[in-house]
């Protein structure tokens, strides 16, 4: 049974205690995406859990992460070209309890997938962040 998905547009530095929402982060270009991503990764860097990054093929580089003191030993990065079943990967990561945050892009996760996922985010402590282009109008149905 599909559950309603609550969408919240935030900046990465805005923390919330609401586990029942998908956090959309508006980006204007690759530079703003990199800065927002680094803020998120830095926030979860000291966590005991993993951070899953489902990223486009060009973002980010290991040299950049190392230069920003991001602990890559707690970061699991899956490139877009290596994904076979995105819905399964997202569902598993959000519900297995080993991840503090899951970060992805709307180029990878589309509105339909966000709407149709049977994600009951109230049963997990994992945060879901999705980068969206500022120029793209994102309309996601809040009811199923």
PDB file of C-alpha atoms in Angstrom:
ATOM      1  CA  UNK A   1       0.000   0.000   0.000  1.00  0.00           C
ATOM      2  CA  UNK A   2       1.390   3.371  -0.964  1.00  0.00           C
ATOM      3  CA  UNK A   3       1.790   5.966   1.752  1.00  0.00           C
ATOM      4  CA  UNK A   4       1.488   9.730   1.254  1.00  0.00           C
ATOM      5  CA  UNK A   5       4.850  11.384   0.734  1.00  0.00           C
ATOM      6  CA  UNK A   6       5.466  14.784   2.290  1.00  0.00           C
ATOM      7  CA  UNK A   7       7.787  17.079   0.373  1.00  0.00           C
ATOM      8  CA  UNK A   8       9.795  19.869   1.989  1.00  0.00           C
ATOM      9  CA  UNK A   9      11.986  22.308   0.050  1.00  0.00           C
ATOM     10  CA  UNK A  10      15.017  23.197   2.171  1.00  0.00           C
ATOM     11  CA  UNK A  11      18.578  24.359   2.100  1.00  0.00           C
ATOM     12  CA  UNK A  12      20.967  21.677   3.273  1.00  0.00           C
ATOM     13  CA  UNK A  13      21.808  23.542   6.471  1.00  0.00           C
ATOM     14  CA  UNK A  14      18.172  23.526   7.580  1.00  0.00           C
ATOM     15  CA  UNK A  15      17.835  20.561   9.875  1.00  0.00           C
ATOM     16  CA  UNK A  16      14.512  19.119  10.849  1.00  0.00           C
ATOM     17  CA  UNK A  17      13.192  16.489  13.183  1.00  0.00           C
ATOM     18  CA  UNK A  18      10.460  15.399  10.787  1.00  0.00           C
ATOM     19  CA  UNK A  19      11.383  11.977   9.450  1.00  0.00           C
ATOM     20  CA  UNK A  20       8.264  11.798   7.296  1.00  0.00           C
ATOM     21  CA  UNK A  21       9.459  14.060   4.518  1.00  0.00           C
ATOM     22  CA  UNK A  22      11.530  14.110   1.385  1.00  0.00           C
ATOM     23  CA  UNK A  23      13.871  17.107   1.537  1.00  0.00           C
ATOM     24  CA  UNK A  24      14.175  18.822  -1.842  1.00  0.00           C
ATOM     25  CA  UNK A  25      17.194  21.100  -2.209  1.00  0.00           C
ATOM     26  CA  UNK A  26      17.012  23.660  -5.015  1.00  0.00           C
ATOM     27  CA  UNK A  27      20.249  24.151  -6.902  1.00  0.00           C
ATOM     28  CA  UNK A  28      21.070  26.618  -9.651  1.00  0.00           C
ATOM     29  CA  UNK A  29      24.182  25.022 -11.148  1.00  0.00           C
ATOM     30  CA  UNK A  30      26.889  22.449 -10.475  1.00  0.00           C
ATOM     31  CA  UNK A  31      28.766  24.791  -8.117  1.00  0.00           C
ATOM     32  CA  UNK A  32      25.760  25.342  -5.861  1.00  0.00           C
ATOM     33  CA  UNK A  33      25.061  21.590  -5.947  1.00  0.00           C
ATOM     34  CA  UNK A  34      28.625  20.868  -4.831  1.00  0.00           C
ATOM     35  CA  UNK A  35      28.406  23.338  -1.937  1.00  0.00           C
ATOM     36  CA  UNK A  36      25.050  21.985  -0.769  1.00  0.00           C
ATOM     37  CA  UNK A  37      26.298  18.415  -1.070  1.00  0.00           C
ATOM     38  CA  UNK A  38      29.397  19.193   0.986  1.00  0.00           C
ATOM     39  CA  UNK A  39      27.206  20.733   3.711  1.00  0.00           C
ATOM     40  CA  UNK A  40      25.061  17.598   3.885  1.00  0.00           C
ATOM     41  CA  UNK A  41      28.038  15.247   3.890  1.00  0.00           C
ATOM     42  CA  UNK A  42      29.780  17.317   6.543  1.00  0.00           C
ATOM     43  CA  UNK A  43      26.638  17.234   8.707  1.00  0.00           C
ATOM     44  CA  UNK A  44      26.487  13.426   8.640  1.00  0.00           C
ATOM     45  CA  UNK A  45      30.283  12.930   8.653  1.00  0.00           C
ATOM     46  CA  UNK A  46      30.424  12.374  12.417  1.00  0.00           C
ATOM     47  CA  UNK A  47      27.466   9.990  12.440  1.00  0.00           C
ATOM     48  CA  UNK A  48      28.010   6.299  13.161  1.00  0.00           C
ATOM     49  CA  UNK A  49      25.817   5.407  10.193  1.00  0.00           C
ATOM     50  CA  UNK A  50      26.604   5.458   6.491  1.00  0.00           C
ATOM     51  CA  UNK A  51      25.644   8.148   4.000  1.00  0.00           C
ATOM     52  CA  UNK A  52      24.453   6.880   0.618  1.00  0.00           C
ATOM     53  CA  UNK A  53      25.114   9.135  -2.345  1.00  0.00           C
ATOM     54  CA  UNK A  54      23.368   8.201  -5.580  1.00  0.00           C
ATOM     55  CA  UNK A  55      25.173  10.602  -7.860  1.00  0.00           C
ATOM     56  CA  UNK A  56      25.552  11.612 -11.472  1.00  0.00           C
ATOM     57  CA  UNK A  57      28.728  10.295 -13.041  1.00  0.00           C
ATOM     58  CA  UNK A  58      30.657  13.561 -12.634  1.00  0.00           C
ATOM     59  CA  UNK A  59      29.805  14.459  -9.007  1.00  0.00           C
ATOM     60  CA  UNK A  60      31.778  14.576  -6.688  1.00  0.00           C
ATOM     61  CA  UNK A  61      35.461  13.800  -7.004  1.00  0.00           C
ATOM     62  CA  UNK A  62      37.353  11.947  -4.279  1.00  0.00           C
ATOM     63  CA  UNK A  63      39.998  14.705  -4.262  1.00  0.00           C
ATOM     64  CA  UNK A  64      37.323  17.306  -3.483  1.00  0.00           C
ATOM     65  CA  UNK A  65      35.886  15.197  -0.657  1.00  0.00           C
ATOM     66  CA  UNK A  66      39.332  14.606   0.819  1.00  0.00           C
ATOM     67  CA  UNK A  67      40.220  18.297   0.618  1.00  0.00           C
ATOM     68  CA  UNK A  68      37.021  19.151   2.523  1.00  0.00           C
ATOM     69  CA  UNK A  69      37.776  16.607   5.281  1.00  0.00           C
ATOM     70  CA  UNK A  70      34.847  14.341   4.406  1.00  0.00           C
ATOM     71  CA  UNK A  71      35.325  10.876   5.866  1.00  0.00           C
ATOM     72  CA  UNK A  72      34.852   8.739   2.762  1.00  0.00           C
ATOM     73  CA  UNK A  73      35.017   5.542   4.806  1.00  0.00           C
ATOM     74  CA  UNK A  74      31.397   6.222   5.862  1.00  0.00           C
ATOM     75  CA  UNK A  75      30.245   7.281   2.396  1.00  0.00           C
ATOM     76  CA  UNK A  76      28.795   4.805  -0.064  1.00  0.00           C
ATOM     77  CA  UNK A  77      28.666   6.305  -3.534  1.00  0.00           C
ATOM     78  CA  UNK A  78      26.733   4.663  -6.353  1.00  0.00           C
ATOM     79  CA  UNK A  79      27.118   6.239  -9.769  1.00  0.00           C
ATOM     80  CA  UNK A  80      24.043   6.624 -11.942  1.00  0.00           C
ATOM     81  CA  UNK A  81      25.515   4.411 -14.658  1.00  0.00           C
ATOM     82  CA  UNK A  82      25.842   1.496 -12.187  1.00  0.00           C
ATOM     83  CA  UNK A  83      22.200   1.499 -11.039  1.00  0.00           C
ATOM     84  CA  UNK A  84      19.982  -1.333 -12.180  1.00  0.00           C
ATOM     85  CA  UNK A  85      16.975  -1.038  -9.848  1.00  0.00           C
ATOM     86  CA  UNK A  86      16.839   2.440  -8.300  1.00  0.00           C
ATOM     87  CA  UNK A  87      13.560   1.908  -6.442  1.00  0.00           C
ATOM     88  CA  UNK A  88      14.938  -1.196  -4.699  1.00  0.00           C
ATOM     89  CA  UNK A  89      18.187   0.575  -3.751  1.00  0.00           C
ATOM     90  CA  UNK A  90      16.314   3.557  -2.295  1.00  0.00           C
ATOM     91  CA  UNK A  91      13.838   1.427  -0.378  1.00  0.00           C
ATOM     92  CA  UNK A  92      16.564  -0.815   1.020  1.00  0.00           C
ATOM     93  CA  UNK A  93      18.774   2.081   2.077  1.00  0.00           C
ATOM     94  CA  UNK A  94      15.937   3.922   3.766  1.00  0.00           C
ATOM     95  CA  UNK A  95      14.695   0.930   5.719  1.00  0.00           C
ATOM     96  CA  UNK A  96      17.731  -1.180   6.664  1.00  0.00           C
ATOM     97  CA  UNK A  97      18.857   1.125   9.486  1.00  0.00           C
ATOM     98  CA  UNK A  98      22.488   1.454   8.404  1.00  0.00           C
ATOM     99  CA  UNK A  99      22.178   4.848   6.698  1.00  0.00           C
ATOM    100  CA  UNK A 100      21.871   8.275   8.298  1.00  0.00           C
ATOM    101  CA  UNK A 101      21.086   9.976   4.986  1.00  0.00           C
ATOM    102  CA  UNK A 102      20.401   9.201   1.350  1.00  0.00           C
ATOM    103  CA  UNK A 103      21.241  11.906  -1.197  1.00  0.00           C
ATOM    104  CA  UNK A 104      20.253  11.891  -4.874  1.00  0.00           C
ATOM    105  CA  UNK A 105      19.363  14.145  -7.815  1.00  0.00           C
ATOM    106  CA  UNK A 106      16.113  14.636  -9.740  1.00  0.00           C
ATOM    107  CA  UNK A 107      18.042  13.756 -12.893  1.00  0.00           C
ATOM    108  CA  UNK A 108      18.171  10.279 -11.352  1.00  0.00           C
ATOM    109  CA  UNK A 109      14.994  10.139  -9.241  1.00  0.00           C
ATOM    110  CA  UNK A 110      12.034  11.561 -11.114  1.00  0.00           C
ATOM    111  CA  UNK A 111       8.785  12.923  -9.711  1.00  0.00           C
ATOM    112  CA  UNK A 112       6.888   9.761 -10.531  1.00  0.00           C
ATOM    113  CA  UNK A 113       9.339   7.609  -8.617  1.00  0.00           C
ATOM    114  CA  UNK A 114       9.223   9.923  -5.593  1.00  0.00           C
ATOM    115  CA  UNK A 115       5.431   9.860  -5.694  1.00  0.00           C
ATOM    116  CA  UNK A 116       5.029   6.132  -6.311  1.00  0.00           C
ATOM    117  CA  UNK A 117       7.601   4.818  -3.882  1.00  0.00           C
ATOM    118  CA  UNK A 118       5.942   3.036  -1.023  1.00  0.00           C
ATOM    119  CA  UNK A 119       8.198   4.801   1.440  1.00  0.00           C
ATOM    120  CA  UNK A 120       6.815   5.075   4.920  1.00  0.00           C
ATOM    121  CA  UNK A 121       9.432   7.519   6.119  1.00  0.00           C
ATOM    122  CA  UNK A 122       7.879   7.678   9.590  1.00  0.00           C
ATOM    123  CA  UNK A 123       9.329   4.213  10.279  1.00  0.00           C
ATOM    124  CA  UNK A 124      12.917   5.219   9.559  1.00  0.00           C
ATOM    125  CA  UNK A 125      15.406   7.708  10.931  1.00  0.00           C
ATOM    126  CA  UNK A 126      17.168   7.990   7.576  1.00  0.00           C
ATOM    127  CA  UNK A 127      16.850  11.394   5.910  1.00  0.00           C
ATOM    128  CA  UNK A 128      16.190  11.567   2.167  1.00  0.00           C
ATOM    129  CA  UNK A 129      17.614  14.551   0.257  1.00  0.00           C
ATOM    130  CA  UNK A 130      16.992  15.134  -3.441  1.00  0.00           C
ATOM    131  CA  UNK A 131      18.651  17.915  -5.441  1.00  0.00           C
ATOM    132  CA  UNK A 132      16.419  19.687  -7.972  1.00  0.00           C
ATOM    133  CA  UNK A 133      17.294  22.297 -10.562  1.00  0.00           C
ATOM    134  CA  UNK A 134      15.941  25.719  -9.638  1.00  0.00           C
ATOM    135  CA  UNK A 135      14.592  26.135 -13.163  1.00  0.00           C
ATOM    136  CA  UNK A 136      12.569  22.907 -13.025  1.00  0.00           C
ATOM    137  CA  UNK A 137       9.054  23.120 -11.639  1.00  0.00           C
ATOM    138  CA  UNK A 138       8.609  20.109  -9.432  1.00  0.00           C
ATOM    139  CA  UNK A 139       5.058  19.047  -8.812  1.00  0.00           C
ATOM    140  CA  UNK A 140       4.689  16.010  -6.640  1.00  0.00           C
ATOM    141  CA  UNK A 141       1.318  14.754  -5.568  1.00  0.00           C
ATOM    142  CA  UNK A 142       1.020  14.631  -1.796  1.00  0.00           C
ATOM    143  CA  UNK A 143      -1.732  12.061  -1.844  1.00  0.00           C
ATOM    144  CA  UNK A 144      -1.869   8.697  -3.467  1.00  0.00           C
TER     145      UNK A 144
END
